[in-house]
Amino acid sequence: MEKVKRISGSIVSMPVNDIDTDQIIPARFLKVTDKQGLGKAAFCDWRYLEDGETPNPEFVLNRPEYRGASVLIAGNNFGCGSSREHAPWALLGAGFKAVISTDFADIFRNNALKNGLLPIIVDADTQQQLFSLAEEDPSTSVSVDVDAQTLTLPDGRAVSFPLDGFAKYCLLNGVDQLGYLLALDDEVSAYESGHPQRVMTTA
Amino acid sequence: MSQNGRPRTLFEKVWNTHIVREQSADAPAVLYIDLHLVHEVTSPQAFSMIRDRGLKVRRPDQTIGTMDHSTPTTPRNELGIIPVADAMAAKQLDTFTKNCDDFGIPMYALGDEHQGIVHVIGPEQGLTQPGMTIVCGDSHTSTHGAFGALAFGIGTSEVGHVLATQTLLQNRPHTMAVNVEGKLGEGVTAKDIILAVIARIGIGGGTGHVFEYRGEAIRSLSMEGRMTVCNMSIEGGARAGMVAPDDTTFEYIQGRQHAPQGADWDAALARWRQLPTDDGAAFDQEISLRADELIPMITYGTNPGMGMPIDAAVPAPEDERDINRKIALEKALAYMDLAPGQQLLGKAIDVVFIGSCTNSRITDLRQAAQFMQGRKVADSVRMMVVPGSQQVKRQAENEGLHEIFRAAGAEWREAGCSMCIAMNGDQLQPGQYAVSTSNRNFEGRQGKGGRTFLASPLTAAASAVAGSVTDPRAMLAGLN
Ligand code: SF4
């Protein structure tokens, strides 16, 4: 994974609660065997008209003034639903580096962090402020300092956000968790010899 | 009571016995995984990851694969083969076969006598047992918690972690007791319990928590009913839901293919009997429901938390104080083309789907078939019945259930996820309404533009017969 230390970019808002993973990427795009090219499928059923090709001019990501936005401000409980890691892959593919909401579904948050997509939790007032800012001035940018765990708004206010210490370490150092687990091989073997195998699938 | 005197919950007991390394200020706990279930959709990138690094699967003997999500459920051809029409799905299935072969993982391929939805086959093969940790790249892994296992869904990166190390990094979740006391009335089922729980707490209400379902109504459920309840824990935001194992659990497991036998069975039973939550153990949160106050439930909106008693009226956005919730409800009603205050009872429907890892087990099919006996699916309705596994299908056919469904005018299909996720061609057309026994009513979940009412198999069957949303209790009364 690449190191993620700072992020800055313009914002776009989707003030909708409970945006589920079926909206982030509909299931029919899950027949892939790699991670490439999923950006096209992000929010597909909102982004295109009935024919699946013509961009829906009403949809916020299709409005020219929001082209290139890399920070998504979303309603509460973003990413609920399925465990598909295709959701962060699609968001990254569509150019997003961070999502800001009041809370995230557990599995989505875990998946996002493992791919360097930052899930940033803010209070409801900050969320509303960002919704308004994005609406009033589409060129609004924010910046994020991962180490300091702060989100800096255009007025200079720095809002701190929670980030699990280990996830932060992995982001800052570009470490992936598999490396950490692989290094525990002896401890896992010790566990296995101390606990009888509970079920054998090959039997 | 535990040895050291402090009462513990079922969750704590399972969690504590699977710690390879304790959680610290620097890192989450490292949790050992007893059973890893894999399927074609969320595994290919994980296999690529371990292949790229030259790693092996640490415990293929604690891993099992099945094809379910993107498999067709259309009838077999003259050669007894189920053809895969979709080229991308075919490639994904081939990739899965190769991955399982290369890494020595046993796998139930399309057409195999054990193939089926991953959360149906685990329990049915006796692989799912009390006290175990079970994961799968699928959020409905919570189903297996019905046996007193700690079971939860993971992402594809984590699938790779478990393949390579048989462990996962996990922060310890909080616990929530969900008490359901009293007895269910006739025509009210496990599905109605869980839809009522989610309607109460909302779809984010359980985030960060593991549920433990408790109380008389839960104890009285069959294992299949408990699986239905635990299955939808994730729709309340909880990654896992658990039920303490008891004699109902042990009876279900005994004699299944992978169940312990002889002296091992006795030893397992002694261990399993220690698992239930000790008297006086504390939960971080608690909610309570009365089963005798429940009636059949149905969803009206575009997430599983937007549910109500079947005879209620669709809520009005203007009654919603919270602005975000108001917008969400407006958006949902627009998508569903429903008006505030409207009754769903009598609403004409196009499709009925009985299936999915929530409600495709033998008891679900028996319940629906018993209801359909001597009745007909309304002319305006397409009804699909999709058994959860090949084994469920065979058992249902041995009992003649397929004949009842066919005689009623329903389609009887091969096993798989089918119209729950609409990846295999089984899907709604834009604008169609379905009463579905699956678990998600998200926009487009059952086909782009399709509109889903989630309900129990009984409500689904009654609605198929009437051609519109129907309270099964009215027709049950007529039956008796
Ligand atoms: S039946 Fe539906 S919810 Fe269950 S595993 Fe399959 S796709 Fe997922």
XYZ file of C-alpha atoms and ligand atoms in Angstrom:
691
model
C 0.000 0.000 0.000
C 1.163 3.549 -0.672
C 1.765 5.904 2.229
C -1.089 8.245 3.029
C 0.019 11.267 5.053
C -1.870 14.234 3.756
C -4.841 14.622 1.515
C -6.284 17.742 0.048
C -8.926 18.206 -2.544
C -12.224 19.720 -3.468
C -15.403 18.404 -1.966
C -18.679 17.122 -3.305
C -21.694 16.334 -1.183
C -24.288 13.577 -1.162
C -26.541 14.501 1.740
C -28.239 11.127 1.819
C -28.288 8.887 4.887
C -27.417 5.203 4.749
C -25.753 5.102 1.338
C -25.334 1.350 1.037
C -22.734 -0.630 -0.855
C -25.287 -1.624 -3.501
C -25.487 2.083 -4.426
C -21.717 2.566 -4.227
C -21.299 -0.325 -6.638
C -24.230 -2.467 -7.809
C -23.771 -6.225 -7.524
C -23.759 -6.834 -11.271
C -20.256 -5.305 -11.347
C -18.904 -7.841 -8.886
C -18.165 -10.483 -11.496
C -14.610 -9.220 -11.871
C -11.542 -11.128 -10.787
C -9.337 -8.061 -10.268
C -9.694 -4.542 -8.855
C -9.236 -2.529 -12.021
C -11.710 -0.342 -13.790
C -14.339 -0.239 -11.059
C -14.392 3.574 -10.944
C -16.849 3.568 -13.846
C -19.281 1.555 -11.767
C -19.242 3.867 -8.746
C -22.810 5.045 -8.018
C -23.676 3.682 -11.439
C -27.442 3.533 -10.977
C -27.547 7.135 -9.790
C -25.018 8.381 -12.284
C -26.559 7.151 -15.512
C -30.042 7.282 -16.913
C -32.146 4.211 -17.556
C -30.023 3.110 -20.543
C -27.027 2.758 -18.229
C -24.864 4.991 -20.461
C -26.219 8.525 -20.685
C -25.012 10.528 -17.688
C -27.859 11.742 -15.488
C -27.335 15.519 -15.575
C -29.039 15.897 -12.199
C -26.604 13.670 -10.375
C -24.032 15.650 -8.464
C -20.954 13.821 -9.740
C -21.988 14.636 -13.306
C -22.178 18.350 -12.718
C -19.127 19.947 -14.355
C -18.381 22.138 -11.352
C -17.735 19.030 -9.236
C -15.435 17.269 -11.708
C -12.269 16.272 -10.004
C -13.660 16.356 -6.474
C -11.745 13.915 -4.307
C -13.427 14.254 -0.927
C -16.978 12.969 -0.608
C -19.239 14.386 2.107
C -21.982 11.862 2.792
C -25.048 11.434 4.993
C -24.989 9.321 8.145
C -24.046 5.649 8.234
C -22.176 5.536 4.950
C -21.266 2.148 3.478
C -23.847 -0.044 5.165
C -24.785 -3.351 3.626
C -22.507 -5.914 2.103
C -18.860 -6.652 2.830
C -17.763 -6.026 -0.772
C -14.342 -4.395 -0.847
C -15.308 -3.421 -4.380
C -16.948 -0.404 -2.705
C -13.682 1.308 -1.684
C -12.040 0.068 -4.898
C -14.774 1.776 -6.912
C -14.549 5.008 -4.905
C -10.767 5.102 -5.308
C -11.193 4.327 -8.982
C -13.565 7.278 -9.274
C -10.911 9.547 -7.814
C -11.936 9.769 -4.166
C -9.324 9.818 -1.436
C -11.543 10.411 1.576
C -15.173 10.139 2.630
C -16.546 12.321 5.426
C -19.628 11.307 7.393
C -20.931 11.194 10.950
C -20.417 7.437 11.039
C -19.538 4.481 8.868
C -20.627 0.870 8.756
C -17.953 -1.303 10.373
C -16.973 -3.472 7.434
C -16.834 -0.581 5.000
C -14.593 1.411 7.336
C -12.197 -1.521 7.716
C -12.134 -2.129 3.985
C -11.559 1.532 3.185
C -8.619 1.867 5.568
C -6.944 -1.205 4.103
C -6.948 0.489 0.726
C -5.850 3.944 1.787
C -9.304 5.514 1.408
C -9.805 7.642 4.507
C -13.127 7.368 6.359
C -13.348 10.583 8.367
C -15.889 10.851 11.171
C -17.134 14.339 12.045
C -19.959 15.692 14.184
C -23.324 16.541 12.630
C -22.672 20.309 12.649
C -19.441 19.976 10.719
C -21.175 17.626 8.311
C -23.939 20.175 7.707
C -21.408 22.961 7.304
C -19.583 20.937 4.670
C -22.840 20.145 2.850
C -23.555 23.881 2.632
C -20.024 24.783 1.611
C -20.023 22.248 -1.200
C -23.368 23.524 -2.398
C -22.453 27.227 -2.257
C -18.971 27.008 -3.668
C -18.056 23.905 -5.635
C -14.397 24.885 -5.584
C -14.259 24.458 -1.795
C -11.267 22.406 -0.728
C -10.377 20.747 2.526
C -7.156 19.193 3.723
C -6.459 16.258 5.972
C -3.415 15.575 8.088
C -3.410 11.900 8.961
C -0.722 12.110 11.623
C -2.390 15.005 13.439
C -5.824 13.454 12.752
C -7.221 16.787 11.666
C -9.481 17.937 8.900
C -8.923 21.580 8.010
C -11.906 23.512 6.675
C -11.656 26.494 4.294
C -12.094 28.916 7.211
C -8.983 27.485 8.799
C -10.809 25.592 11.511
C -9.171 22.255 12.220
C -11.543 19.488 13.258
C -10.021 16.404 14.790
C -11.295 12.962 13.894
C -10.834 9.531 15.474
C -8.482 7.029 13.863
C -7.474 3.675 15.234
C -3.770 3.817 16.176
C -2.834 0.763 14.195
C -4.698 1.855 11.081
C -2.931 5.206 11.344
C 0.457 3.547 11.619
C -0.312 1.477 8.520
C -1.469 4.534 6.538
C 1.513 6.681 7.472
C 4.046 3.979 6.757
C 2.369 2.323 3.821
C 2.376 -0.952 5.755
C -0.258 -3.509 5.045
C -1.652 -5.667 7.804
C -0.777 -8.936 6.187
C 2.912 -8.266 6.783
C 2.201 -7.771 10.482
C 0.229 -11.001 10.745
C 2.780 -13.032 8.812
C 5.430 -12.019 11.322
C 3.370 -13.682 14.092
C 3.787 -17.122 12.598
C 5.308 -18.627 15.765
C 2.561 -17.284 17.968
C -0.068 -18.722 15.655
C 1.669 -22.096 15.692
C 1.801 -21.994 19.492
C -1.920 -21.229 19.571
C -2.633 -24.102 17.215
C -0.674 -26.605 19.271
C -2.462 -25.480 22.434
C -5.961 -25.743 20.982
C -7.396 -28.816 19.285
C -8.621 -28.229 15.761
C -12.340 -27.649 15.990
C -13.389 -28.783 12.548
C -11.692 -30.334 9.533
C -13.110 -29.463 6.135
C -10.975 -31.973 4.267
C -12.165 -34.962 6.308
C -20.168 -18.988 36.631
C -16.664 -18.841 35.192
C -13.628 -20.099 37.062
C -12.407 -16.700 38.109
C -15.853 -15.779 39.368
C -16.660 -12.929 37.025
C -19.766 -13.709 34.996
C -19.111 -13.595 31.253
C -21.218 -13.369 28.135
C -21.304 -15.981 25.397
C -19.433 -13.539 23.186
C -16.652 -13.013 25.732
C -16.152 -16.735 26.174
C -15.732 -17.322 22.465
C -13.615 -14.221 21.946
C -11.297 -15.002 24.875
C -10.532 -18.529 23.713
C -9.456 -17.314 20.277
C -6.924 -14.676 21.197
C -3.519 -15.252 19.679
C -2.307 -11.862 20.844
C -4.209 -9.494 23.125
C -5.390 -6.106 21.971
C -2.972 -3.355 23.020
C -2.671 0.381 22.716
C -0.714 -0.156 19.502
C -2.665 -2.843 17.736
C -5.990 -4.662 17.663
C -6.272 -8.217 18.976
C -5.125 -11.046 16.756
C -7.977 -13.514 16.575
C -7.668 -17.133 15.496
C -10.215 -18.322 12.934
C -11.558 -21.884 13.147
C -13.473 -21.943 9.886
C -13.133 -19.842 6.752
C -15.854 -20.013 4.105
C -14.998 -18.742 0.637
C -17.076 -18.078 -2.476
C -16.417 -16.932 -6.011
C -17.240 -13.219 -5.732
C -15.132 -11.873 -2.862
C -12.142 -14.207 -3.115
C -10.345 -13.797 -6.481
C -8.373 -10.683 -5.508
C -7.454 -12.293 -2.172
C -6.047 -15.352 -3.909
C -4.140 -13.069 -6.282
C -2.688 -11.257 -3.296
C -1.291 -14.390 -1.681
C -0.156 -15.788 -5.014
C 1.700 -12.549 -5.810
C 3.552 -12.839 -2.521
C 4.372 -16.498 -2.985
C 2.323 -17.526 0.068
C 0.332 -20.673 0.755
C -3.051 -21.116 2.361
C -2.111 -21.872 5.959
C -5.053 -24.136 6.773
C -6.866 -25.443 3.712
C -8.298 -28.026 6.109
C -10.147 -25.221 7.922
C -11.328 -23.606 4.721
C -14.218 -24.549 2.466
C -15.495 -23.131 -0.793
C -18.840 -23.087 -2.516
C -20.241 -21.396 -5.604
C -23.356 -19.427 -4.915
C -23.567 -15.715 -5.745
C -23.211 -15.601 -9.493
C -24.379 -19.121 -10.323
C -27.472 -19.586 -12.458
C -30.465 -21.302 -10.874
C -32.028 -22.363 -14.144
C -32.798 -26.079 -14.589
C -30.091 -28.549 -15.629
C -29.750 -29.507 -19.288
C -30.074 -33.042 -20.677
C -26.519 -33.804 -19.519
C -27.412 -32.853 -15.963
C -25.299 -29.722 -16.229
C -26.361 -26.227 -15.230
C -25.100 -24.006 -18.070
C -23.548 -20.624 -17.201
C -24.702 -18.150 -19.823
C -22.904 -15.063 -18.527
C -19.273 -14.981 -19.721
C -17.953 -12.917 -16.842
C -19.670 -15.116 -14.278
C -18.245 -18.168 -16.058
C -14.752 -16.716 -15.840
C -15.201 -15.919 -12.173
C -16.363 -19.476 -11.484
C -13.405 -20.919 -13.410
C -11.015 -18.687 -11.509
C -12.524 -19.902 -8.256
C -12.148 -23.543 -9.262
C -8.516 -22.988 -10.152
C -7.796 -21.114 -6.932
C -9.331 -23.830 -4.771
C -7.492 -26.537 -6.732
C -4.149 -24.750 -6.566
C -4.345 -24.167 -2.843
C -5.926 -27.489 -1.849
C -9.217 -26.082 -0.607
C -12.220 -28.413 -0.739
C -14.963 -26.795 -2.803
C -18.536 -27.488 -3.827
C -18.811 -26.537 -7.474
C -21.956 -25.737 -9.402
C -23.920 -28.970 -9.735
C -22.176 -30.700 -6.804
C -24.583 -32.450 -4.448
C -23.432 -30.218 -1.563
C -23.342 -26.907 -3.447
C -25.412 -24.049 -2.122
C -25.443 -20.662 -0.447
C -22.427 -20.441 1.811
C -24.527 -19.723 4.915
C -26.800 -22.647 4.230
C -24.120 -25.272 3.602
C -21.924 -24.530 6.651
C -24.604 -25.489 9.163
C -26.044 -28.243 7.010
C -22.681 -30.022 6.722
C -22.140 -29.760 10.475
C -19.162 -27.456 9.891
C -20.743 -24.664 11.916
C -20.438 -25.525 15.599
C -20.824 -23.722 18.920
C -17.887 -21.776 20.292
C -16.108 -21.445 16.954
C -14.880 -18.346 15.149
C -16.151 -18.312 11.571
C -15.543 -15.740 8.859
C -16.417 -15.312 5.211
C -16.148 -12.512 2.690
C -19.845 -11.936 3.025
C -21.729 -9.795 5.511
C -24.395 -12.417 6.232
C -21.818 -14.647 7.891
C -23.620 -13.502 11.033
C -26.037 -16.374 10.236
C -23.707 -18.935 11.822
C -24.003 -17.158 15.172
C -27.281 -19.052 15.603
C -25.112 -21.938 16.853
C -23.286 -19.884 19.475
C -20.350 -19.272 17.166
C -18.742 -15.857 16.702
C -19.246 -15.380 12.991
C -18.863 -12.230 10.938
C -18.294 -10.914 7.450
C -14.936 -9.596 6.256
C -13.608 -7.760 3.228
C -11.440 -9.232 0.511
C -8.144 -8.007 2.025
C -9.113 -9.804 5.207
C -10.008 -12.919 3.218
C -6.372 -12.804 2.099
C -5.199 -12.414 5.698
C -7.152 -15.447 6.843
C -6.068 -17.534 3.853
C -2.431 -16.777 4.583
C -2.379 -16.718 8.392
C -5.691 -18.115 9.709
C -5.885 -14.963 11.854
C -7.435 -11.515 11.736
C -6.721 -8.189 13.389
C -9.852 -7.189 15.264
C -10.815 -4.546 17.751
C -13.014 -6.004 20.417
C -16.647 -5.111 19.701
C -19.280 -4.103 22.270
C -22.180 -6.344 23.204
C -25.924 -5.789 22.972
C -28.543 -8.101 24.464
C -31.664 -8.370 22.328
C -34.347 -9.877 24.560
C -37.441 -11.312 22.926
C -39.799 -12.609 25.591
C -43.224 -14.200 25.188
C -44.622 -16.433 22.468
C -45.109 -15.733 18.784
C -48.690 -15.810 17.549
C -49.832 -17.977 14.649
C -48.533 -16.785 11.304
C -45.750 -14.761 12.959
C -42.228 -16.043 12.384
C -38.526 -15.559 13.063
C -38.360 -13.179 10.096
C -40.944 -10.936 11.718
C -38.894 -10.845 14.932
C -35.768 -9.647 13.181
C -37.583 -7.159 10.947
C -39.153 -5.717 14.114
C -35.763 -5.506 15.844
C -34.241 -3.634 12.902
C -37.244 -1.335 12.547
C -36.739 -0.490 16.218
C -32.989 0.164 16.312
C -32.458 1.330 12.710
C -29.883 0.012 10.278
C -26.969 1.628 12.068
C -28.231 0.848 15.591
C -25.930 -2.089 16.158
C -22.742 -0.646 14.652
C -19.710 -1.732 16.669
C -21.724 -4.368 18.536
C -22.290 -8.088 18.651
C -25.913 -8.992 19.387
C -26.936 -11.818 21.646
C -30.550 -12.820 21.009
C -32.137 -14.078 24.205
C -35.463 -14.872 25.772
C -38.305 -17.328 25.467
C -39.228 -16.516 21.877
C -35.663 -17.138 20.686
C -35.324 -20.352 22.699
C -38.543 -21.625 21.102
C -37.270 -21.121 17.557
C -35.916 -23.965 15.436
C -32.277 -23.715 14.329
C -33.516 -22.490 10.969
C -35.512 -19.753 12.685
C -32.497 -18.734 14.760
C -30.419 -18.587 11.589
C -32.997 -16.270 10.017
C -32.712 -13.954 13.010
C -28.903 -13.978 13.220
C -28.623 -13.626 9.438
C -30.053 -10.129 9.494
C -27.944 -8.849 12.418
C -25.867 -7.005 9.846
C -28.981 -5.168 8.654
C -29.082 -3.668 12.139
C -25.424 -2.699 11.747
C -24.036 -5.498 13.953
C -21.364 -7.612 12.345
C -22.359 -10.626 14.422
C -25.404 -11.986 16.229
C -25.347 -14.984 18.531
C -27.745 -17.376 20.242
C -26.592 -19.521 23.156
C -26.385 -23.193 22.176
C -28.905 -25.547 23.786
C -30.494 -28.924 23.139
C -32.134 -27.612 19.964
C -28.645 -26.740 18.696
C -27.098 -30.054 19.682
C -29.916 -32.068 18.122
C -29.486 -30.188 14.863
C -25.728 -30.822 14.724
C -25.597 -34.433 15.851
C -24.998 -36.878 13.033
C -24.159 -34.283 10.383
C -21.182 -34.974 8.160
C -18.588 -32.893 10.002
C -20.082 -33.158 13.490
C -17.877 -34.737 16.178
C -18.594 -38.403 16.803
C -18.353 -40.890 19.689
C -16.118 -39.715 22.521
C -15.382 -36.505 20.610
C -19.094 -35.725 20.580
C -19.349 -36.126 24.351
C -16.318 -33.914 24.889
C -17.680 -31.286 22.509
C -21.036 -31.337 24.230
C -19.410 -30.796 27.625
C -17.534 -27.777 26.198
C -20.563 -26.371 24.433
C -22.685 -26.523 27.576
C -20.269 -24.078 29.214
C -20.824 -21.445 26.554
C -24.124 -19.730 27.454
C -23.872 -16.326 29.089
C -23.453 -16.581 32.870
C -26.180 -15.188 35.107
C -25.399 -11.603 35.939
C -23.040 -11.013 33.008
C -23.221 -7.434 31.760
C -23.958 -6.248 28.238
C -22.980 -2.813 26.993
C -26.527 -2.262 25.762
C -29.847 -4.017 26.002
C -33.177 -3.837 24.176
C -36.372 -5.818 24.726
C -39.312 -6.808 22.550
C -42.500 -8.733 23.312
C -43.055 -11.583 20.857
C -46.763 -11.764 21.644
C -47.199 -8.172 20.490
C -45.671 -8.851 17.075
C -47.656 -9.341 13.902
C -46.231 -10.072 10.427
C -43.781 -7.350 9.400
C -43.065 -5.813 6.008
C -40.664 -3.160 4.736
C -41.917 -0.183 2.772
C -38.653 1.633 2.033
C -35.176 1.156 0.653
C -33.361 -0.171 3.663
C -34.281 -2.979 6.052
C -34.841 -0.517 8.905
C -37.807 0.946 7.045
C -40.174 -1.774 8.223
C -43.559 -1.818 9.925
C -46.378 -4.146 10.993
C -48.093 -5.317 7.816
C -51.365 -3.529 8.648
C -49.698 -0.168 9.325
C -49.584 2.859 7.058
C -46.454 4.107 5.290
C -44.962 6.898 7.447
C -44.917 10.507 6.303
C -41.658 12.419 5.813
C -43.168 15.543 7.388
C -43.492 13.643 10.662
C -39.727 13.064 10.646
C -37.913 15.631 12.778
C -34.378 14.811 11.735
C -33.646 16.489 8.406
C -31.385 13.731 7.107
C -33.950 11.089 7.971
C -36.674 13.132 6.352
C -34.702 13.356 3.111
C -33.948 9.627 3.239
C -37.625 8.782 3.678
C -38.690 11.103 0.847
C -36.119 9.551 -1.422
C -37.202 6.042 -0.426
C -40.893 6.705 -1.025
C -40.120 8.287 -4.396
C -38.115 5.229 -5.422
C -40.815 2.876 -4.158
C -43.559 5.052 -5.669
C -45.523 4.980 -2.427
C -47.451 7.774 -0.752
C -47.266 8.740 2.910
C -50.183 7.241 4.819
C -50.756 4.556 2.206
C -51.578 1.005 3.336
C -49.424 -1.722 1.846
C -52.102 -4.348 2.408
C -53.752 -4.913 -0.958
C -50.888 -3.321 -2.920
C -50.576 -5.249 -6.197
C -47.258 -7.041 -6.720
C -45.481 -8.607 -9.699
C -43.016 -11.077 -8.246
C -42.640 -13.254 -5.167
C -39.199 -14.584 -4.296
C -38.755 -17.292 -1.699
C -35.087 -17.927 -1.137
C -31.757 -16.412 0.038
C -29.575 -17.203 3.035
C -32.297 -15.688 5.226
C -35.202 -17.955 4.249
C -34.315 -20.828 1.922
C -33.963 -23.692 4.369
C -36.193 -26.709 4.595
C -38.463 -25.309 7.312
C -38.999 -22.130 5.272
C -39.936 -24.170 2.220
C -42.207 -26.458 4.245
C -44.012 -23.477 5.698
C -44.526 -21.892 2.303
C -45.508 -25.198 0.662
C -48.013 -26.021 3.358
C -49.599 -22.680 2.715
C -49.568 -23.124 -1.073
C -51.118 -26.591 -0.932
C -54.330 -26.493 -2.907
C -53.869 -22.834 -3.784
C -52.718 -21.042 -6.919
C -50.305 -18.229 -7.560
C -52.288 -15.259 -8.873
C -52.112 -14.892 -12.683
C -50.433 -11.510 -12.411
C -47.596 -12.818 -10.226
C -44.375 -14.653 -11.012
C -43.322 -16.744 -8.021
C -39.827 -18.188 -7.741
C -38.816 -20.681 -5.100
C -35.048 -21.121 -4.857
C -33.760 -23.635 -2.323
C -30.649 -22.572 -0.409
C -28.631 -25.649 -1.279
C -28.718 -28.802 -3.339
C -29.293 -30.717 -0.125
C -32.312 -28.585 0.784
C -33.552 -29.081 -2.761
C -33.286 -32.870 -2.544
C -34.938 -32.972 0.836
C -37.778 -30.760 -0.373
C -38.222 -32.980 -3.417
C -38.272 -36.095 -1.244
C -41.076 -34.500 0.703
C -42.894 -33.552 -2.509
C -42.742 -29.827 -1.802
C -41.627 -29.042 -5.352
C -44.816 -30.633 -6.664
C -46.894 -28.378 -4.448
C -45.056 -25.285 -5.662
C -45.272 -26.341 -9.302
C -48.931 -27.250 -9.053
C -49.537 -23.793 -7.633
C -47.790 -22.253 -10.619
C -44.480 -21.324 -8.966
C -41.016 -21.905 -10.476
C -38.832 -24.446 -8.685
C -35.146 -23.642 -9.256
C -31.609 -24.870 -8.625
C -29.811 -23.670 -5.480
C -28.086 -20.291 -5.192
C -28.392 -16.664 -4.151
C -30.570 -15.900 -7.169
C -32.840 -12.879 -6.941
C -31.453 -11.877 -3.561
C -28.580 -10.167 -5.364
C -29.576 -10.342 -9.028
C -26.114 -11.319 -10.280
C -27.198 -14.345 -12.225
C -30.008 -13.113 -14.441
C -32.755 -13.708 -11.842
C -33.927 -10.158 -11.385
C -36.773 -7.694 -11.244
C -37.612 -5.430 -14.171
C -37.624 -1.674 -13.580
C -40.716 -0.607 -11.638
C -41.769 -4.091 -10.602
C -42.803 -4.796 -7.029
C -41.685 -7.939 -5.243
C -42.450 -9.504 -1.916
C -39.149 -11.140 -1.092
C -37.926 -13.320 1.762
C -34.363 -12.045 1.285
C -32.633 -9.504 3.492
C -32.023 -6.320 1.527
C -34.436 -3.893 -0.079
C -31.798 -1.411 -1.191
C -32.462 0.445 -4.440
C -31.768 -1.885 -7.338
C -30.705 -4.779 -5.125
C -33.026 -7.237 -6.871
C -32.571 -5.666 -10.288
C -32.180 -2.106 -11.469
C -35.333 -0.133 -10.742
C -36.937 -3.076 -8.922
C -38.866 -2.453 -5.705
C -38.662 -4.856 -2.806
C -40.927 -5.513 0.143
C -39.099 -7.753 2.610
C -41.267 -10.223 4.498
C -41.495 -13.773 5.844
C -42.035 -16.866 3.665
C -45.634 -17.058 4.916
C -46.359 -13.460 4.003
C -44.656 -14.016 0.653
C -46.757 -17.115 -0.068
C -49.998 -15.414 0.965
C -49.148 -12.416 -1.216
C -48.388 -14.678 -4.187
C -51.804 -16.255 -3.915
C -53.658 -12.972 -3.475
C -51.579 -11.087 -6.062
C -51.070 -8.310 -3.557
C -49.478 -7.681 -0.163
C -51.439 -9.896 2.209
C -51.431 -10.717 5.899
C -51.034 -14.521 6.010
C -52.978 -14.738 9.259
C -56.246 -13.949 7.519
C -55.773 -16.858 5.112
C -54.448 -19.183 7.813
C -57.626 -18.627 9.783
C -59.620 -19.565 6.709
C -57.487 -22.690 6.325
C -58.125 -24.079 9.781
S -28.403 -15.135 -0.474
Fe -28.154 -12.949 -0.767
S -27.458 -12.129 1.169
Fe -27.222 -14.343 1.237
S -25.111 -14.735 0.661
Fe -26.338 -14.824 -1.211
S -26.332 -12.771 -2.046
Fe -25.610 -12.622 0.056
